[in-house]
XYZ file of C-alpha atoms in Angstrom:
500
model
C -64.210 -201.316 49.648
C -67.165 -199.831 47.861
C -66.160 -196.576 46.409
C -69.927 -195.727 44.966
C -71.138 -192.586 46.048
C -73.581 -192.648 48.787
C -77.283 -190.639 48.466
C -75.709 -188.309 50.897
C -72.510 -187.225 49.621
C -74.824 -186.590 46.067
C -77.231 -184.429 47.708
C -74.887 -182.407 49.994
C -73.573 -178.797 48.770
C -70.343 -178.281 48.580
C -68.370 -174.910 49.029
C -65.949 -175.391 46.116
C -66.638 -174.572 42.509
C -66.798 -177.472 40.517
C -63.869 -176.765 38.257
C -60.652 -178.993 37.662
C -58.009 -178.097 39.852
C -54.975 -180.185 38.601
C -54.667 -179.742 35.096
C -51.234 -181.552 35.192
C -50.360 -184.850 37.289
C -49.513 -184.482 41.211
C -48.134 -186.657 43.713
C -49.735 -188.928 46.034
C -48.763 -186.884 49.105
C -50.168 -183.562 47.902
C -53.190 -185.338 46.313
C -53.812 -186.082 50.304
C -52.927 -183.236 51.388
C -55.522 -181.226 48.933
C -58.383 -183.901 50.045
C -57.426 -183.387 54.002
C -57.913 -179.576 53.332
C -61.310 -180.438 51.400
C -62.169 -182.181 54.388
C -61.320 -179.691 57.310
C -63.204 -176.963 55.400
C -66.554 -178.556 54.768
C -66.682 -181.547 57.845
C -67.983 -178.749 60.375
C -70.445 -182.253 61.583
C -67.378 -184.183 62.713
C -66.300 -181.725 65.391
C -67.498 -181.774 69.063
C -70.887 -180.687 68.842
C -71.661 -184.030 66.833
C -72.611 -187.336 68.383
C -71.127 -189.097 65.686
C -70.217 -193.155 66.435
C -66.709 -193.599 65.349
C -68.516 -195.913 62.217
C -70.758 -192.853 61.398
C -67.594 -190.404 61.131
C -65.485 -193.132 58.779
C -68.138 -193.647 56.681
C -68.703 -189.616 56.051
C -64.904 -189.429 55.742
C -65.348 -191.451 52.933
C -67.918 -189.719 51.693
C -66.275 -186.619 51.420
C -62.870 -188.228 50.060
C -65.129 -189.705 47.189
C -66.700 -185.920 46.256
C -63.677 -184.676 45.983
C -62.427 -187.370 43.411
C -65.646 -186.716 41.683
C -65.627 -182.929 41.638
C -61.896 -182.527 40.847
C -60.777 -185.592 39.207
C -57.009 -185.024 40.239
C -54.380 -186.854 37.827
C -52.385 -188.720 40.473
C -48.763 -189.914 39.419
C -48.620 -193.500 40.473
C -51.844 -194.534 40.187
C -52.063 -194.020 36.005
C -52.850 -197.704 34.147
C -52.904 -197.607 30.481
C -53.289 -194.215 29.885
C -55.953 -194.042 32.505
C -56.427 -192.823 36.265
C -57.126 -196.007 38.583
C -59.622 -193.934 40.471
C -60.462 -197.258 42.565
C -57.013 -198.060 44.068
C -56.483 -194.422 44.450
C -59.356 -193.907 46.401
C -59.010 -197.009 48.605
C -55.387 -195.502 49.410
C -57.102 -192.263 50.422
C -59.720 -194.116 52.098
C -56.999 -195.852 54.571
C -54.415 -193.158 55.023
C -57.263 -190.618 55.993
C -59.521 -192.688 57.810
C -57.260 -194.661 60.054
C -54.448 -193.720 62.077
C -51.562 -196.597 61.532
C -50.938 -198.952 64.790
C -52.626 -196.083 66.254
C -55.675 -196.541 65.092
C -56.776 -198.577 67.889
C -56.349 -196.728 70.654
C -57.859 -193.865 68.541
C -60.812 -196.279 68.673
C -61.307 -197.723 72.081
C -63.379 -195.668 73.981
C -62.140 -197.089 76.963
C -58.450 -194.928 76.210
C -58.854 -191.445 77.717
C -55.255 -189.861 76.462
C -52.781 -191.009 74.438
C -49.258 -189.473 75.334
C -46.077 -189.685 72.824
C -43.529 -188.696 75.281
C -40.180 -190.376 72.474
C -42.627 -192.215 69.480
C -39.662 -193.714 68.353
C -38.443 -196.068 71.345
C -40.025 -198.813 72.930
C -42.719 -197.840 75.537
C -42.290 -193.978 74.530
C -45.555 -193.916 74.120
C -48.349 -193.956 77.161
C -52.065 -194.445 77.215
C -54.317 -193.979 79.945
C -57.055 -196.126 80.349
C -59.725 -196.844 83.353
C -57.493 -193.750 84.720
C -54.121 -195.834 84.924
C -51.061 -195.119 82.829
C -49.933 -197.674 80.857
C -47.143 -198.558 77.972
C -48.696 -198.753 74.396
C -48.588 -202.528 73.558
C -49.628 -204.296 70.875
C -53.151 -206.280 72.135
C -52.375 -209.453 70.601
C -48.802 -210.098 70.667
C -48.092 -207.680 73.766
C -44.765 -205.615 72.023
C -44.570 -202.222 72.456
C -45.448 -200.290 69.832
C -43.820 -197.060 68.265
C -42.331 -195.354 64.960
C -39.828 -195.852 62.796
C -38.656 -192.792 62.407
C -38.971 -188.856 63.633
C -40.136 -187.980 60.599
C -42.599 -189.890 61.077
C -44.227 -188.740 64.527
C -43.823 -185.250 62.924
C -46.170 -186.272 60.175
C -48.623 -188.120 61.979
C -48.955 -185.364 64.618
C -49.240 -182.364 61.354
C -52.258 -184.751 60.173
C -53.769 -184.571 63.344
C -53.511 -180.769 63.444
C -54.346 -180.127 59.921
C -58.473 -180.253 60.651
C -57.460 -177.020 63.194
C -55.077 -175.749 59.868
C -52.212 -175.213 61.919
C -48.777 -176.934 61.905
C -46.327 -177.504 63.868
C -42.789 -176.511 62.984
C -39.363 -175.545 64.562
C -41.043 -171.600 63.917
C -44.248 -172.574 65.721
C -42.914 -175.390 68.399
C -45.525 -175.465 70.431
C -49.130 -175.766 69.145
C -52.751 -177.102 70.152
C -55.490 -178.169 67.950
C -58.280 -180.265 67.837
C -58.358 -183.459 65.505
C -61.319 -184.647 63.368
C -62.971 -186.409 65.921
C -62.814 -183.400 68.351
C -60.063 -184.556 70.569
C -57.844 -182.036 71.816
C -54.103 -182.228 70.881
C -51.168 -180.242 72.791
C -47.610 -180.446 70.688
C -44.342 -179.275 71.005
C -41.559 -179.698 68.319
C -38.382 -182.004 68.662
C -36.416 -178.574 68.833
C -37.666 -177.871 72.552
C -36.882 -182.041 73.436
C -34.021 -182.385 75.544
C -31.412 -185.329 75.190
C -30.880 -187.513 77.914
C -28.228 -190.135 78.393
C -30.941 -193.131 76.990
C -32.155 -191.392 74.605
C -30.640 -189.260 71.240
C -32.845 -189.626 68.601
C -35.163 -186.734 69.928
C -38.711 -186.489 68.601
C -41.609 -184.338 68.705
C -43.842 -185.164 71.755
C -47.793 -184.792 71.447
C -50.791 -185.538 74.088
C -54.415 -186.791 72.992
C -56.893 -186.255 75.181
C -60.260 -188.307 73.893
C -63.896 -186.870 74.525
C -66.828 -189.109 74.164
C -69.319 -188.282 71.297
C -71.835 -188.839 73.833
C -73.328 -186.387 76.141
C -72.705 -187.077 79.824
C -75.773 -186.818 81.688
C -76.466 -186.608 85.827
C -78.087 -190.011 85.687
C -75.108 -191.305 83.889
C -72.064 -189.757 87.020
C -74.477 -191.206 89.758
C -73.932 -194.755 87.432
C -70.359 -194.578 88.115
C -70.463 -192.893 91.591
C -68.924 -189.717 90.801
C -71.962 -187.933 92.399
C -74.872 -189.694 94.495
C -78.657 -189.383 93.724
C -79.122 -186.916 96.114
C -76.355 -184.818 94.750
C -77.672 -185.401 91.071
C -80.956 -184.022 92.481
C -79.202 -180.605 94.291
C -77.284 -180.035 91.151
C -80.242 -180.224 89.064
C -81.410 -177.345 90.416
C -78.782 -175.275 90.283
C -79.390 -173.943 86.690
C -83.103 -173.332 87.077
C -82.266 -170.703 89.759
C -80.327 -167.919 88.950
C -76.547 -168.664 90.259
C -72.912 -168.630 88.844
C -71.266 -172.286 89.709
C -67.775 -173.141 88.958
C -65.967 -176.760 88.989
C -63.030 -176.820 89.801
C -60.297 -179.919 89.493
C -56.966 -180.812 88.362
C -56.632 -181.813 84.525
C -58.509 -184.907 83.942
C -60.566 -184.630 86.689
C -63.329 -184.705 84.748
C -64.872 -181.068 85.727
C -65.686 -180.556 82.175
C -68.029 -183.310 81.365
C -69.409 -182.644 85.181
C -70.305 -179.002 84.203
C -71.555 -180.214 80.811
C -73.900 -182.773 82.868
C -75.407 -179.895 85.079
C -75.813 -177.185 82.198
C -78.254 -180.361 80.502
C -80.684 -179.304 82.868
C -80.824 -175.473 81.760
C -84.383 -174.517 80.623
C -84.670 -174.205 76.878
C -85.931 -170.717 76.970
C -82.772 -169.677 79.187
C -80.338 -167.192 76.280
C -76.918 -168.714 76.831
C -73.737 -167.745 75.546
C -71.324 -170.139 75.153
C -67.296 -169.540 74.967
C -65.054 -172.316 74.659
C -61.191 -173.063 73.512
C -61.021 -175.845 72.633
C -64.890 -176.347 71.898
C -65.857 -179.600 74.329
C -69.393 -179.126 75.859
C -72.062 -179.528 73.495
C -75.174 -177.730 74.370
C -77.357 -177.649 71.353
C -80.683 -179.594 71.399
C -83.139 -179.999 68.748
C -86.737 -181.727 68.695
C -87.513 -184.800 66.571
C -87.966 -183.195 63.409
C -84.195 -181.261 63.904
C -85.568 -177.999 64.980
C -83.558 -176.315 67.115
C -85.033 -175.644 70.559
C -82.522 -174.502 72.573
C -81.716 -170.186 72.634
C -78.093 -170.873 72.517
C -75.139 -168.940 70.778
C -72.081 -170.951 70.935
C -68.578 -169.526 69.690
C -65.152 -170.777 69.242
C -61.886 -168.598 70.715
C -58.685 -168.477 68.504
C -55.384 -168.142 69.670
C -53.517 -165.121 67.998
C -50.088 -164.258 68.360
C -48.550 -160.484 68.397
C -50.279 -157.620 66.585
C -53.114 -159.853 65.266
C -54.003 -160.705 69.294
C -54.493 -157.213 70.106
C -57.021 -156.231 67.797
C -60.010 -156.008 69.174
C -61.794 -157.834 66.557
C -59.572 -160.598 66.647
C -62.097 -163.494 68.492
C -59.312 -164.456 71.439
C -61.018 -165.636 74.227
C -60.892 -162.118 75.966
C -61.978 -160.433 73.013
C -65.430 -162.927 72.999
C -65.848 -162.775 76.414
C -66.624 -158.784 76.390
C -68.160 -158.697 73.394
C -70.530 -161.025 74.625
C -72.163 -158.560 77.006
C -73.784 -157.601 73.639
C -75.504 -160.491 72.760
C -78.202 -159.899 75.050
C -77.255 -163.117 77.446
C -79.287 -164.540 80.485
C -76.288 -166.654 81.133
C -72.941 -167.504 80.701
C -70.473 -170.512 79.919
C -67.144 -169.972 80.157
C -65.378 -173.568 78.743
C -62.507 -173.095 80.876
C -61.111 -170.243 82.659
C -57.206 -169.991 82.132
C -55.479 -166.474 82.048
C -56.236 -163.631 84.687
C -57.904 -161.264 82.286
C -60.574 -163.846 81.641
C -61.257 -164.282 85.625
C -61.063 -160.294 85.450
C -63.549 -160.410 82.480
C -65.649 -163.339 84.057
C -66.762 -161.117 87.126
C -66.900 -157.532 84.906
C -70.157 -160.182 83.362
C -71.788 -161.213 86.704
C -71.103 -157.450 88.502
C -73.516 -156.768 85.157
C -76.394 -158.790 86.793
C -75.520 -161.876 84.730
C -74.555 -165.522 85.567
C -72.312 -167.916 84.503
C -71.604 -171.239 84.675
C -67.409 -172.093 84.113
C -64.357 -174.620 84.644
C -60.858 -174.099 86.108
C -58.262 -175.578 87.810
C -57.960 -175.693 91.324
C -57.772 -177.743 94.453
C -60.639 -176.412 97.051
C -62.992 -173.678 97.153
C -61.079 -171.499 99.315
C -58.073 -172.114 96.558
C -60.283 -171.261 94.116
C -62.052 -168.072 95.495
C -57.806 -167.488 96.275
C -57.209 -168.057 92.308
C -59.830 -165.917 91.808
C -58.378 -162.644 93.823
C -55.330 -163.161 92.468
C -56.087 -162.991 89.387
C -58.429 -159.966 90.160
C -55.630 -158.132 91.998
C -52.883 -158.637 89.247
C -55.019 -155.529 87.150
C -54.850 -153.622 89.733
C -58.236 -154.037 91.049
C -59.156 -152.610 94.525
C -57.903 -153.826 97.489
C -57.771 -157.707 98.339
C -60.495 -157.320 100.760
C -62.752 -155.574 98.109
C -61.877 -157.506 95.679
C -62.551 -160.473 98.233
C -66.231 -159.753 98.696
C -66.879 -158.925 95.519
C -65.807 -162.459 94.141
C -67.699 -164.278 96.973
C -70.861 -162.080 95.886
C -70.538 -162.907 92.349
C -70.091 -166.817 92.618
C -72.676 -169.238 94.659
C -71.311 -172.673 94.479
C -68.004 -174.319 93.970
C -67.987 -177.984 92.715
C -64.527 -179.441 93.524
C -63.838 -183.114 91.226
C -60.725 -185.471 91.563
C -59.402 -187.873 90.095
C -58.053 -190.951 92.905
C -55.268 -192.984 92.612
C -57.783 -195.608 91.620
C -58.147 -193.648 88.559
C -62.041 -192.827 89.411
C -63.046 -189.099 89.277
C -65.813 -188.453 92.374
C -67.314 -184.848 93.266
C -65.591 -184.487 96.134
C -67.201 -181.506 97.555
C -69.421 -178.784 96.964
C -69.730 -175.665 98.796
C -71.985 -172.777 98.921
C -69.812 -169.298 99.203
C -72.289 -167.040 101.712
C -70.339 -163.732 100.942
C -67.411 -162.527 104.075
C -66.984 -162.050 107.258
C -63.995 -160.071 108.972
C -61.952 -161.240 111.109
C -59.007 -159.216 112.582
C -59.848 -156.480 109.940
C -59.028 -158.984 107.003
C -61.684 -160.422 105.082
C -62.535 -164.192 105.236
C -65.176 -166.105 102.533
C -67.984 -167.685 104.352
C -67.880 -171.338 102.918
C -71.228 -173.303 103.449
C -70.471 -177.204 102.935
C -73.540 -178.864 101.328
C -72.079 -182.450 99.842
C -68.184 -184.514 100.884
C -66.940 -187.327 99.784
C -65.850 -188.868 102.878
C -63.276 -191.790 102.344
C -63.333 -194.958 104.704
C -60.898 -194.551 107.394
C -60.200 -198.342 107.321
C -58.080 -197.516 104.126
C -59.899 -200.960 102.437
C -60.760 -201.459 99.254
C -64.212 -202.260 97.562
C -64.303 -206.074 95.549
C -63.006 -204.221 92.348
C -60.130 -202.659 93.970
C -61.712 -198.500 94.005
C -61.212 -197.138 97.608
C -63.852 -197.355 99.827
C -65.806 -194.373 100.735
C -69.516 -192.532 100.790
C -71.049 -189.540 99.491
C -73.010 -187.790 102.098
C -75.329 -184.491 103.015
C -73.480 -182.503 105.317
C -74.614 -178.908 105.088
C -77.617 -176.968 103.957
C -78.089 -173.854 101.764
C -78.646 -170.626 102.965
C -82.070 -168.432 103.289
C -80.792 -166.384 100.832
C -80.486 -169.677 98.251
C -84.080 -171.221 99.748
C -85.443 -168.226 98.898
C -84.003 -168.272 95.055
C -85.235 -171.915 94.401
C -88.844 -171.091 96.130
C -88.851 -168.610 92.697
C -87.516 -171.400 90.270
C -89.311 -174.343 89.321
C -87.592 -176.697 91.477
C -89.907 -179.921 92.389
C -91.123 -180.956 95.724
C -88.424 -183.762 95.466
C -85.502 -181.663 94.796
C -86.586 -179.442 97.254
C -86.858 -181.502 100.208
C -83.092 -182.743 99.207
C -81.771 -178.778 99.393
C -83.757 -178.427 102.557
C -82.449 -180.806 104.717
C -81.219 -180.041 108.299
C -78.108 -181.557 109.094
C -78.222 -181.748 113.055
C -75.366 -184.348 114.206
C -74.207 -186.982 111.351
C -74.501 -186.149 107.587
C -77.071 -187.915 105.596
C -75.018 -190.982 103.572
C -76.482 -190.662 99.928
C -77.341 -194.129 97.272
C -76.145 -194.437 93.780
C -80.147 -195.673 93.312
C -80.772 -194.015 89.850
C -84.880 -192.551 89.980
């Protein structure tokens, strides 16, 4: 291992003061833990808005591990020869411990792994992967044994060194955390306290999921590739952010709604002001030029997650707290990572009733369940009556995008609807849904050659007048709007996966 340090790491300014910290010998373990701290304080490139390769992010790892050996020269017990520091084996025992991840490390790797789940780390096939959307039994990939740890202690501590780049912990106090780890994937943990014995299992451990986001922006080109959307559909949803609208996806978790949404929002207009509001921080919507400028009028914040007195102040930056302080900020539009609690659908729509739109994620089934999430949510504040409260969602939100994942583990757009405000029926209110795009599955139940069920994407509605109208104002081609303008008269229009 070369431990010379590179151009970069040189020329890069660091936060700390270049004094010597440890004036008497440590330990290994808090030498580590004082160079993971370095780390999560300065590495504010590793997290999600970087495109990073998983060789670009070790190597800067390294990096930073050698400028803090060279701007604090620690005295590390263990590692003394003759009097002197062995600053090379130290730092090559840095170098591995922080930059891989044990037999983990290659699912941490492989691109290919969505989640990683340790449901008991410590006995044979307690621990899950999903990959190509199946779950499977972590195994290793030569000699095909399952593969777990030794001890509990030892799923706690991997599981603290994911979460220490988020500087939280998790503990029998604080049982139940979420975090993000260096290479922004998000991590939901809960303490061995809350695991339950069962009759196979008493060594109880701490349980942890990994879900794994691509460095890589998703584009629309890239879903058609894999036949989550068709061409055509690429080409309506291209338009949807040039014209003023508010657009939610909706889907179940790992559906895939987020890296949909992220796909759409590519197409904003540069000069379009967005705000951006995210926990945990996943779509990446900065864009610079070729020579790194910046080009995009974007403001993109984090939420934190408070607990008691510290979540009520109001300039504590919870998700709620961001959300209305954004009105501020002078927005033309919104994004809203992923709607969750009812006060941030309540604060969602208190944004579009202010003549702004916004562009979000949640988790629901259909777009009447989600305009239904929506009014529930609406009418726990005590908001109006269901029926007002009813039309005023359906005013405020144009399109749903419904995404599911299949039991073949592929995620397809399975719908998307326009919402055309109410109608009443029997004096209650009823949303007017507008189908534009289905999914419709083969009804011969057979599969295609590489075993994904069968089954088109197809035109089978078309926008309103009131929607025409709005993309007549945007800049919306010729091409794209010939594809919104369609009349569907008897059969829908079956879409390609041909990629223009």
């Amino acid at each position: 291992m070369n431990v010379n340090q590179s151009f970069w790491t040189t020329n890069r300014k660091s936060t700390y003061n270049k004094v010597n910290l440890h004036d008497t010998q440590i330990d290994y373990e808090n030498c580590k833990d004082k160079v993971q701290t370095y780390i999560s304080e300065n590495a504010s490139e590793f997290y999600i808005s970087s495109n990073l390769s998983h060789e670009e992010r070790k190597k800067r790892l390294i990096d930073y591990i050698l400028e803090y050996l060279n701007i604090y020269k620690p005295i590390v017990s263990g590692y003394i020869e003759a009097g002197e520091l062995n600053q090379t084996l130290l730092s090559q025992k840095l170098i591995d411990d922080i930059t891989n991840h044990g037999f983990l490390t290659e699912a941490m790797r492989d691109d290919t792994i969505t989640e990683i789940r340790i449901n008991e780390g410590c006995t044979p096939g307690g621990i899950w992967i999903e990959k190509h959307g199946k779950s499977l039994p972590l195994t290793d990939s030569f000699t095909g044994e399952y593969l777990y740890f030794k001890s509990p202690d030892e799923v706690d501590k991997f599981i603290n060194n994911l979460l220490k780049y988020s500087k939280i912990s998790m503990s029998t106090t604080d049982a139940i955390v979420n975090g993000s780890t260096l290479e922004g994937y998000r991590v939901a943990a809960a303490d061995s306290s809350v695991t339950a014995r069962t009759k196979d299992i008493l060594n109880k451990t701490s349980t942890c999921v990994i879900r794994k986001f691509s460095g890589r922006k998703m584009t629309l080109r890239d879903l058609v590739a894999v036949k989550t959307i068709s061409s055509d559909m690429a080409k309506f949803l291209s338009v949807l952010t040039k014209v003023d609208l508010t657009c939610a996806v909706i889907g179940s978790t790992g559906s895939g709604k987020t890296i949909t949404l992220q796909a759409i929002l590519e197409e904003t207009p540069l000069n379009k002001r967005i705000i951006l509001i995210q926990n945990p921080p996943e779509i990446d919507m900065s864009a610079v030029d070729e020579n790194g400028v910046l080009i995009r009028d974007i403001v993109t914040w984090e939420a934190k997650e408070f607990k008691g007195e510290l979540a009520k102040r109001a300039s504590s930056p919870t998700y709620p707290h961001l959300m209305d302080h954004s009105l501020r900020f002078t927005p033309y539009v919104f994004v809203f990572g992923e709607l969750r609690m009812d006060n941030q659908f309540v604060l969602s729509m208190k944004a579009s009733n202010t003549g702004h739109n916004f562009y979000t994620t949640f988790h629901s089934k259909t777009a009447e369940d989600a305009l239904n999430r929506y009014v529930t949510a609406c009418l726990s504040g005590g908001n109006g009556s269901e029926n007002l409260v009813l039309e005023n969602v359906c005013s405020n939100i144009n399109f749903i995008i419904s995404q599911r994942r299949l039991a073949d583990g592929t995620r397809k757009v399975i719908g998307i609807d326009e919402i055309c405000g109410i109608e009443v029926v029997d004096g209650y209110a009823k949303a007017k849904i507008n189908p534009i795009f289905r999914f419709i599955p083969d009804e011969s139940r057979e599969k295609n050659k590489d075993g994904t069920i069968k089954g088109v994407h197809a035109q089978v509605g078309t926008v309103s007048e009131q929607t025409k109208n709005l993309l007549l104002l945007s800049d919306a081609t010729q091409e794209e709007f010939n594809i919104i303008n369609r009349v569907i008269i008897d059969n829908p229009i079956v879409s390609d996966y041909e990629i223009s």
